[in-house]
PDB file of C-alpha atoms in Angstrom:
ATOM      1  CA  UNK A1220      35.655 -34.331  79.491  1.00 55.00           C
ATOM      2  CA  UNK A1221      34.164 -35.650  76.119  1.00 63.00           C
ATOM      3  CA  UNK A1222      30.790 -35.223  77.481  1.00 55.00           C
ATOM      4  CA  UNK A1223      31.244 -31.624  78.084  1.00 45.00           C
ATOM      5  CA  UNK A1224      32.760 -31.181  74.144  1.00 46.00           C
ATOM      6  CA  UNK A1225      29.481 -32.877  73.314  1.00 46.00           C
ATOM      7  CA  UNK A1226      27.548 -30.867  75.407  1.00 40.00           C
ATOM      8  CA  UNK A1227      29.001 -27.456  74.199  1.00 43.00           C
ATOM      9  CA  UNK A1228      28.403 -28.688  70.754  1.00 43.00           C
ATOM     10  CA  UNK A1229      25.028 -29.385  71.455  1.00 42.00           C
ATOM     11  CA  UNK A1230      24.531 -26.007  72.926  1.00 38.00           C
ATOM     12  CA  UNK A1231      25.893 -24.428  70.583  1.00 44.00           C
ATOM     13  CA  UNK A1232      24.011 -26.097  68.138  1.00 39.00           C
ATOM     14  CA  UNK A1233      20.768 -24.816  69.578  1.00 41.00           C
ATOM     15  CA  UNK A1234      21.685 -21.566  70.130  1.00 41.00           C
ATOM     16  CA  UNK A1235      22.835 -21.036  66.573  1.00 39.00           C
ATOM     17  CA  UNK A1236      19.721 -20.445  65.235  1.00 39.00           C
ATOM     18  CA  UNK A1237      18.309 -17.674  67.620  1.00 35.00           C
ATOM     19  CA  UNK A1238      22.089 -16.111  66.917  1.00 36.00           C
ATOM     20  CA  UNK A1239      21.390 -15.720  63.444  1.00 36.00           C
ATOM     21  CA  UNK A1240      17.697 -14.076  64.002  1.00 35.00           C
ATOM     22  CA  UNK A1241      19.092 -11.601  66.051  1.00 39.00           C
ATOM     23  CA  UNK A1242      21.989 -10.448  63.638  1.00 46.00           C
ATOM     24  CA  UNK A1243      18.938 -10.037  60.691  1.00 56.00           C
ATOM     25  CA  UNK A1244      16.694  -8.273  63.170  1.00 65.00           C
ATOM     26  CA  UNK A1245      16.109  -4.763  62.309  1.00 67.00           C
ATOM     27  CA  UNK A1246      18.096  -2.228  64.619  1.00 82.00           C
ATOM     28  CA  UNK A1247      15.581  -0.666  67.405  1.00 82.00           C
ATOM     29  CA  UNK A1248      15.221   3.047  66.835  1.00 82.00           C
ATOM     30  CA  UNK A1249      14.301   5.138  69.668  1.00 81.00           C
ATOM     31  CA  UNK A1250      10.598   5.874  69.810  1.00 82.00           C
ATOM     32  CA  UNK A1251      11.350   9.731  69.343  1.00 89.00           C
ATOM     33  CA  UNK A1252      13.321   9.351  65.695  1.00 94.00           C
ATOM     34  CA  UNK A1253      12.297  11.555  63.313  1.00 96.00           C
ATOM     35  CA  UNK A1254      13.168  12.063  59.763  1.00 97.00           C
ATOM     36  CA  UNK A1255      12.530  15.192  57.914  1.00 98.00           C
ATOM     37  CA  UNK A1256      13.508  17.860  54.794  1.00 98.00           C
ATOM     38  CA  UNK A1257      15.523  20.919  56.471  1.00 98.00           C
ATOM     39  CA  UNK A1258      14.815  23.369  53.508  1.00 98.00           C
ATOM     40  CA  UNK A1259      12.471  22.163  51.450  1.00 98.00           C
ATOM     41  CA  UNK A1260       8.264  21.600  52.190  1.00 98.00           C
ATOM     42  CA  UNK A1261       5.521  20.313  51.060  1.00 98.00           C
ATOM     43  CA  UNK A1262       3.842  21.924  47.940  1.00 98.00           C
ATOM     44  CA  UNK A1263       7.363  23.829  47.074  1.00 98.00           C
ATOM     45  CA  UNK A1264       8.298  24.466  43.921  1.00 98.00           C
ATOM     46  CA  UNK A1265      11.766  23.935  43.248  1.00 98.00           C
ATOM     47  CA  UNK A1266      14.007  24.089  40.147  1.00 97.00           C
ATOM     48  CA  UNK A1267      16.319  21.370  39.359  1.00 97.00           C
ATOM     49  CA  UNK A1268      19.005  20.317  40.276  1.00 98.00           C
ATOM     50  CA  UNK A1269      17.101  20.519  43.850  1.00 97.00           C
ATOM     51  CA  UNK A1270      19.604  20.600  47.089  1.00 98.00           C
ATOM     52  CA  UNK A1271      18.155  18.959  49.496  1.00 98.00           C
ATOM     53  CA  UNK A1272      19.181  18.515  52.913  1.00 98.00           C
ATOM     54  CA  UNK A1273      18.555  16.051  55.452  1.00 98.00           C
ATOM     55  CA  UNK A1274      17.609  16.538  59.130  1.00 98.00           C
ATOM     56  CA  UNK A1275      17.119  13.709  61.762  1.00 97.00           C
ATOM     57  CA  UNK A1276      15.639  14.065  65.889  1.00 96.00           C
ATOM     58  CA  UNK A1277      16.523  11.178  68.556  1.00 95.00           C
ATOM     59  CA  UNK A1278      19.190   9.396  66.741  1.00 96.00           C
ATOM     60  CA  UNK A1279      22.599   9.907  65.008  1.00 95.00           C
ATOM     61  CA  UNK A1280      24.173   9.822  61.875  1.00 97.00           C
ATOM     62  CA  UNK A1281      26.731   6.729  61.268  1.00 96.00           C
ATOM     63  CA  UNK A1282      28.314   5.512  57.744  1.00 96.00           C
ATOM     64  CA  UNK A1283      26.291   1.792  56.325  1.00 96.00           C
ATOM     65  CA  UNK A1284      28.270  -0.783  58.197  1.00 94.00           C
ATOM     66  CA  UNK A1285      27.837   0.494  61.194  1.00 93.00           C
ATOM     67  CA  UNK A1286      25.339  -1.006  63.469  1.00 89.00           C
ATOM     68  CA  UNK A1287      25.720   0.613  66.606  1.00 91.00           C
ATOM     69  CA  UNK A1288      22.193   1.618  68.533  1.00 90.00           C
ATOM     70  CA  UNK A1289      20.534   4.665  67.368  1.00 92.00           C
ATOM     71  CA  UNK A1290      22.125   5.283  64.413  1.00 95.00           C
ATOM     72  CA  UNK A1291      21.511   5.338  61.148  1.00 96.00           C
ATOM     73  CA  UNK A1292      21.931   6.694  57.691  1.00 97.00           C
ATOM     74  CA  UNK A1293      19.775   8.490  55.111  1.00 98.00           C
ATOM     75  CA  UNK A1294      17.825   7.414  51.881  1.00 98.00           C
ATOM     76  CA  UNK A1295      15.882   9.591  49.272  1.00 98.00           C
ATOM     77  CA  UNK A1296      12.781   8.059  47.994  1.00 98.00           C
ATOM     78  CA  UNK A1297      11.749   9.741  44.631  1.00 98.00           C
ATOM     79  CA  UNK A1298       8.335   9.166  43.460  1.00 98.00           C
ATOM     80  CA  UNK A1299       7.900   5.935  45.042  1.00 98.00           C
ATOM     81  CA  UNK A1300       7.027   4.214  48.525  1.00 96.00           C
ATOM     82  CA  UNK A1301       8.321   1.055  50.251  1.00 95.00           C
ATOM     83  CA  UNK A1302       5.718  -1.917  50.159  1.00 93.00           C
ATOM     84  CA  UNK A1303       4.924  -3.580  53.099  1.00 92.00           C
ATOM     85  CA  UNK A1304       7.601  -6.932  51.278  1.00 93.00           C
ATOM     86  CA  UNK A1305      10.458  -4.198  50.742  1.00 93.00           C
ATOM     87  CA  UNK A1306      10.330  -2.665  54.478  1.00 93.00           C
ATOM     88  CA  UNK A1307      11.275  -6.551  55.784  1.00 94.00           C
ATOM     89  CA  UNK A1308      14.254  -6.192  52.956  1.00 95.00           C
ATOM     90  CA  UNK A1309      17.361  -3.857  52.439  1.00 96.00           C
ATOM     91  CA  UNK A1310      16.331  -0.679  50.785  1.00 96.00           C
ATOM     92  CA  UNK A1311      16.883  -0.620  46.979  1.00 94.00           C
ATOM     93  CA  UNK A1312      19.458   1.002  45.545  1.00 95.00           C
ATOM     94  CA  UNK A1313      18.393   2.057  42.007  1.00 96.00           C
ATOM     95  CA  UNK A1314      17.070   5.750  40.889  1.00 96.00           C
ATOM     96  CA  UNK A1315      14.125   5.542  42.934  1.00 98.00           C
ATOM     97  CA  UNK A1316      16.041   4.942  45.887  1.00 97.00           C
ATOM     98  CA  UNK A1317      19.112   6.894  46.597  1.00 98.00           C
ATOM     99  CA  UNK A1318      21.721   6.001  48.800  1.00 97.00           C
ATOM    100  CA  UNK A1319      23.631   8.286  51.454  1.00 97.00           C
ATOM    101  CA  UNK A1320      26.001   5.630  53.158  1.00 96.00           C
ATOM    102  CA  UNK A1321      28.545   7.858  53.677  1.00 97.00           C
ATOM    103  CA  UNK A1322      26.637   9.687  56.530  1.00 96.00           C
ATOM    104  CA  UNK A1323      25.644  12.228  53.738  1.00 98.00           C
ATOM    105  CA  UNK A1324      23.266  14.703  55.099  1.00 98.00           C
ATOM    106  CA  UNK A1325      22.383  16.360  52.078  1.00 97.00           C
ATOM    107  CA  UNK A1326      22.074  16.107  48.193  1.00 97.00           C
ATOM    108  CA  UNK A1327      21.864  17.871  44.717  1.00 98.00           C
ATOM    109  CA  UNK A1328      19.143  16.008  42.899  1.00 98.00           C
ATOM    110  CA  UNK A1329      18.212  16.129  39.066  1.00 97.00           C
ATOM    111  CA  UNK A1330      14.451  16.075  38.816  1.00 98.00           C
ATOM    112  CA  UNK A1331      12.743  16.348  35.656  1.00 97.00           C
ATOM    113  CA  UNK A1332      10.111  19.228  35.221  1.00 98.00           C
ATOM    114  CA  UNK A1333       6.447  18.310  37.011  1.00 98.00           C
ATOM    115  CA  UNK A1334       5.314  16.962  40.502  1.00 98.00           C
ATOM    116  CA  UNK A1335       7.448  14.840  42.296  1.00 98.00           C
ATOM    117  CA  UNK A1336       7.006  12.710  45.929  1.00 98.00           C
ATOM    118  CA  UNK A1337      10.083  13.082  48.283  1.00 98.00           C
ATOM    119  CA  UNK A1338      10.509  10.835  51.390  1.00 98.00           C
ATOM    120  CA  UNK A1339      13.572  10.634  53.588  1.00 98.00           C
ATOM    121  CA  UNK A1340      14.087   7.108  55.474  1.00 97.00           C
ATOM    122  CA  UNK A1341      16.603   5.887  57.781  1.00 97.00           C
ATOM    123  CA  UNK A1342      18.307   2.982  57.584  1.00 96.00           C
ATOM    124  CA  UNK A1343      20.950   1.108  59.565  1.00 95.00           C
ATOM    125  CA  UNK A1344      23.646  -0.374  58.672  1.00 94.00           C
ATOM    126  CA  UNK A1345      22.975  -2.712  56.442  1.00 95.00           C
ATOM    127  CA  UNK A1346      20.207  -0.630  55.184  1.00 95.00           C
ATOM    128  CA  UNK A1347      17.076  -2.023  56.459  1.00 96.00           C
ATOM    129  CA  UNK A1348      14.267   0.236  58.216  1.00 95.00           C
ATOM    130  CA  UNK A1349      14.749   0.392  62.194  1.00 94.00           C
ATOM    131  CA  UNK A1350      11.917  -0.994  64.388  1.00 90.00           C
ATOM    132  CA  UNK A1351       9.805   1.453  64.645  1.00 92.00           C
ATOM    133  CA  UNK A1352      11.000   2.486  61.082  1.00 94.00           C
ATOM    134  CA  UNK A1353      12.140   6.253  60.695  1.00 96.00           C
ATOM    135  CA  UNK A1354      10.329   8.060  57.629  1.00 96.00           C
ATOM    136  CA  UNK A1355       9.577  11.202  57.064  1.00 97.00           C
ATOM    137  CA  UNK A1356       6.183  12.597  55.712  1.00 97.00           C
ATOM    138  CA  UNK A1357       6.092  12.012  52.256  1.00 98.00           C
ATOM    139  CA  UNK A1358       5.881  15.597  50.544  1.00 98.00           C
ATOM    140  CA  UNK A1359       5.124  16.641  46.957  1.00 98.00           C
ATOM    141  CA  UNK A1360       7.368  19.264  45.353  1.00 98.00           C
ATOM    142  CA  UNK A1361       6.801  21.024  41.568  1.00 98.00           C
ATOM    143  CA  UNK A1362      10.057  21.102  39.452  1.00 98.00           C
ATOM    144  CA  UNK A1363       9.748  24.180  37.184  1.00 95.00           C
TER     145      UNK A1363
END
């Protein structure tokens, strides 16, 4: 009997490890995921506040927390990218990087006057990028 308690201990002990891994692995997105803006393009010019809305292909929309397979939930990149370090970390939350953990699928932003990048990414719930990551293209847009 004690040598199966030590046994399970030891097991469990081993597997520990590989446990952990898993639970900070990025959620798998299906290959077909695709991020993109529903009424706004590339080269538009806009006046502010902007709506913007959000539109997704191959997954579904689920509040930050939830980590259930192909799901995920929309961020707004303004005028900045995600370096290689940040896409192995939780997305930012700060200006630059707006938050819709809700399950938002839209936005009214305040843009100053001038060009401006816009990029929608997914993330899951506890805001890292899926593997493959879901972006969409990264477009420009003129605030008058």
């Amino acid at each position: 009997m004690i040598r199966n308690i030590i046994f399970a201990a030891a097991l469990a002990l081993l597997c520990t490890p590989f446990a952990a891994h898993a639970a900070d692995a990025p959620a798998t997105a299906p290959a077909a995921a695709h991020a993109f803006f529903v009424n706004i393009k590339n080269g538009d010019t806009v006046t502010s506040p902007v709506n913007i809305k959000f539109g997704i292909t191959g997954m579904e929309i689920a509040p930050a927390g939830t980590n259930k397979p192909g799901t995920g939930h929309f961020h707004l990149l303004i005028d900045t990218t995600l370096t290689a370090e940040q896409q192995k970390l939780p997305i930012p939350k700060d200006d630059q990087h707006l938050h819709f953990g809700k399950g938002q699928t839209e936005a009214t932003v305040t843009l100053k006057p001038g060009k401006h990048t816009l990029q929608i990414v997914m993330g899951d719930g506890n805001h890292m990028l899926h593997n493959p990551p879901v972006m969409s293209d990264i477009i420009t847009v003129t605030v008058k």
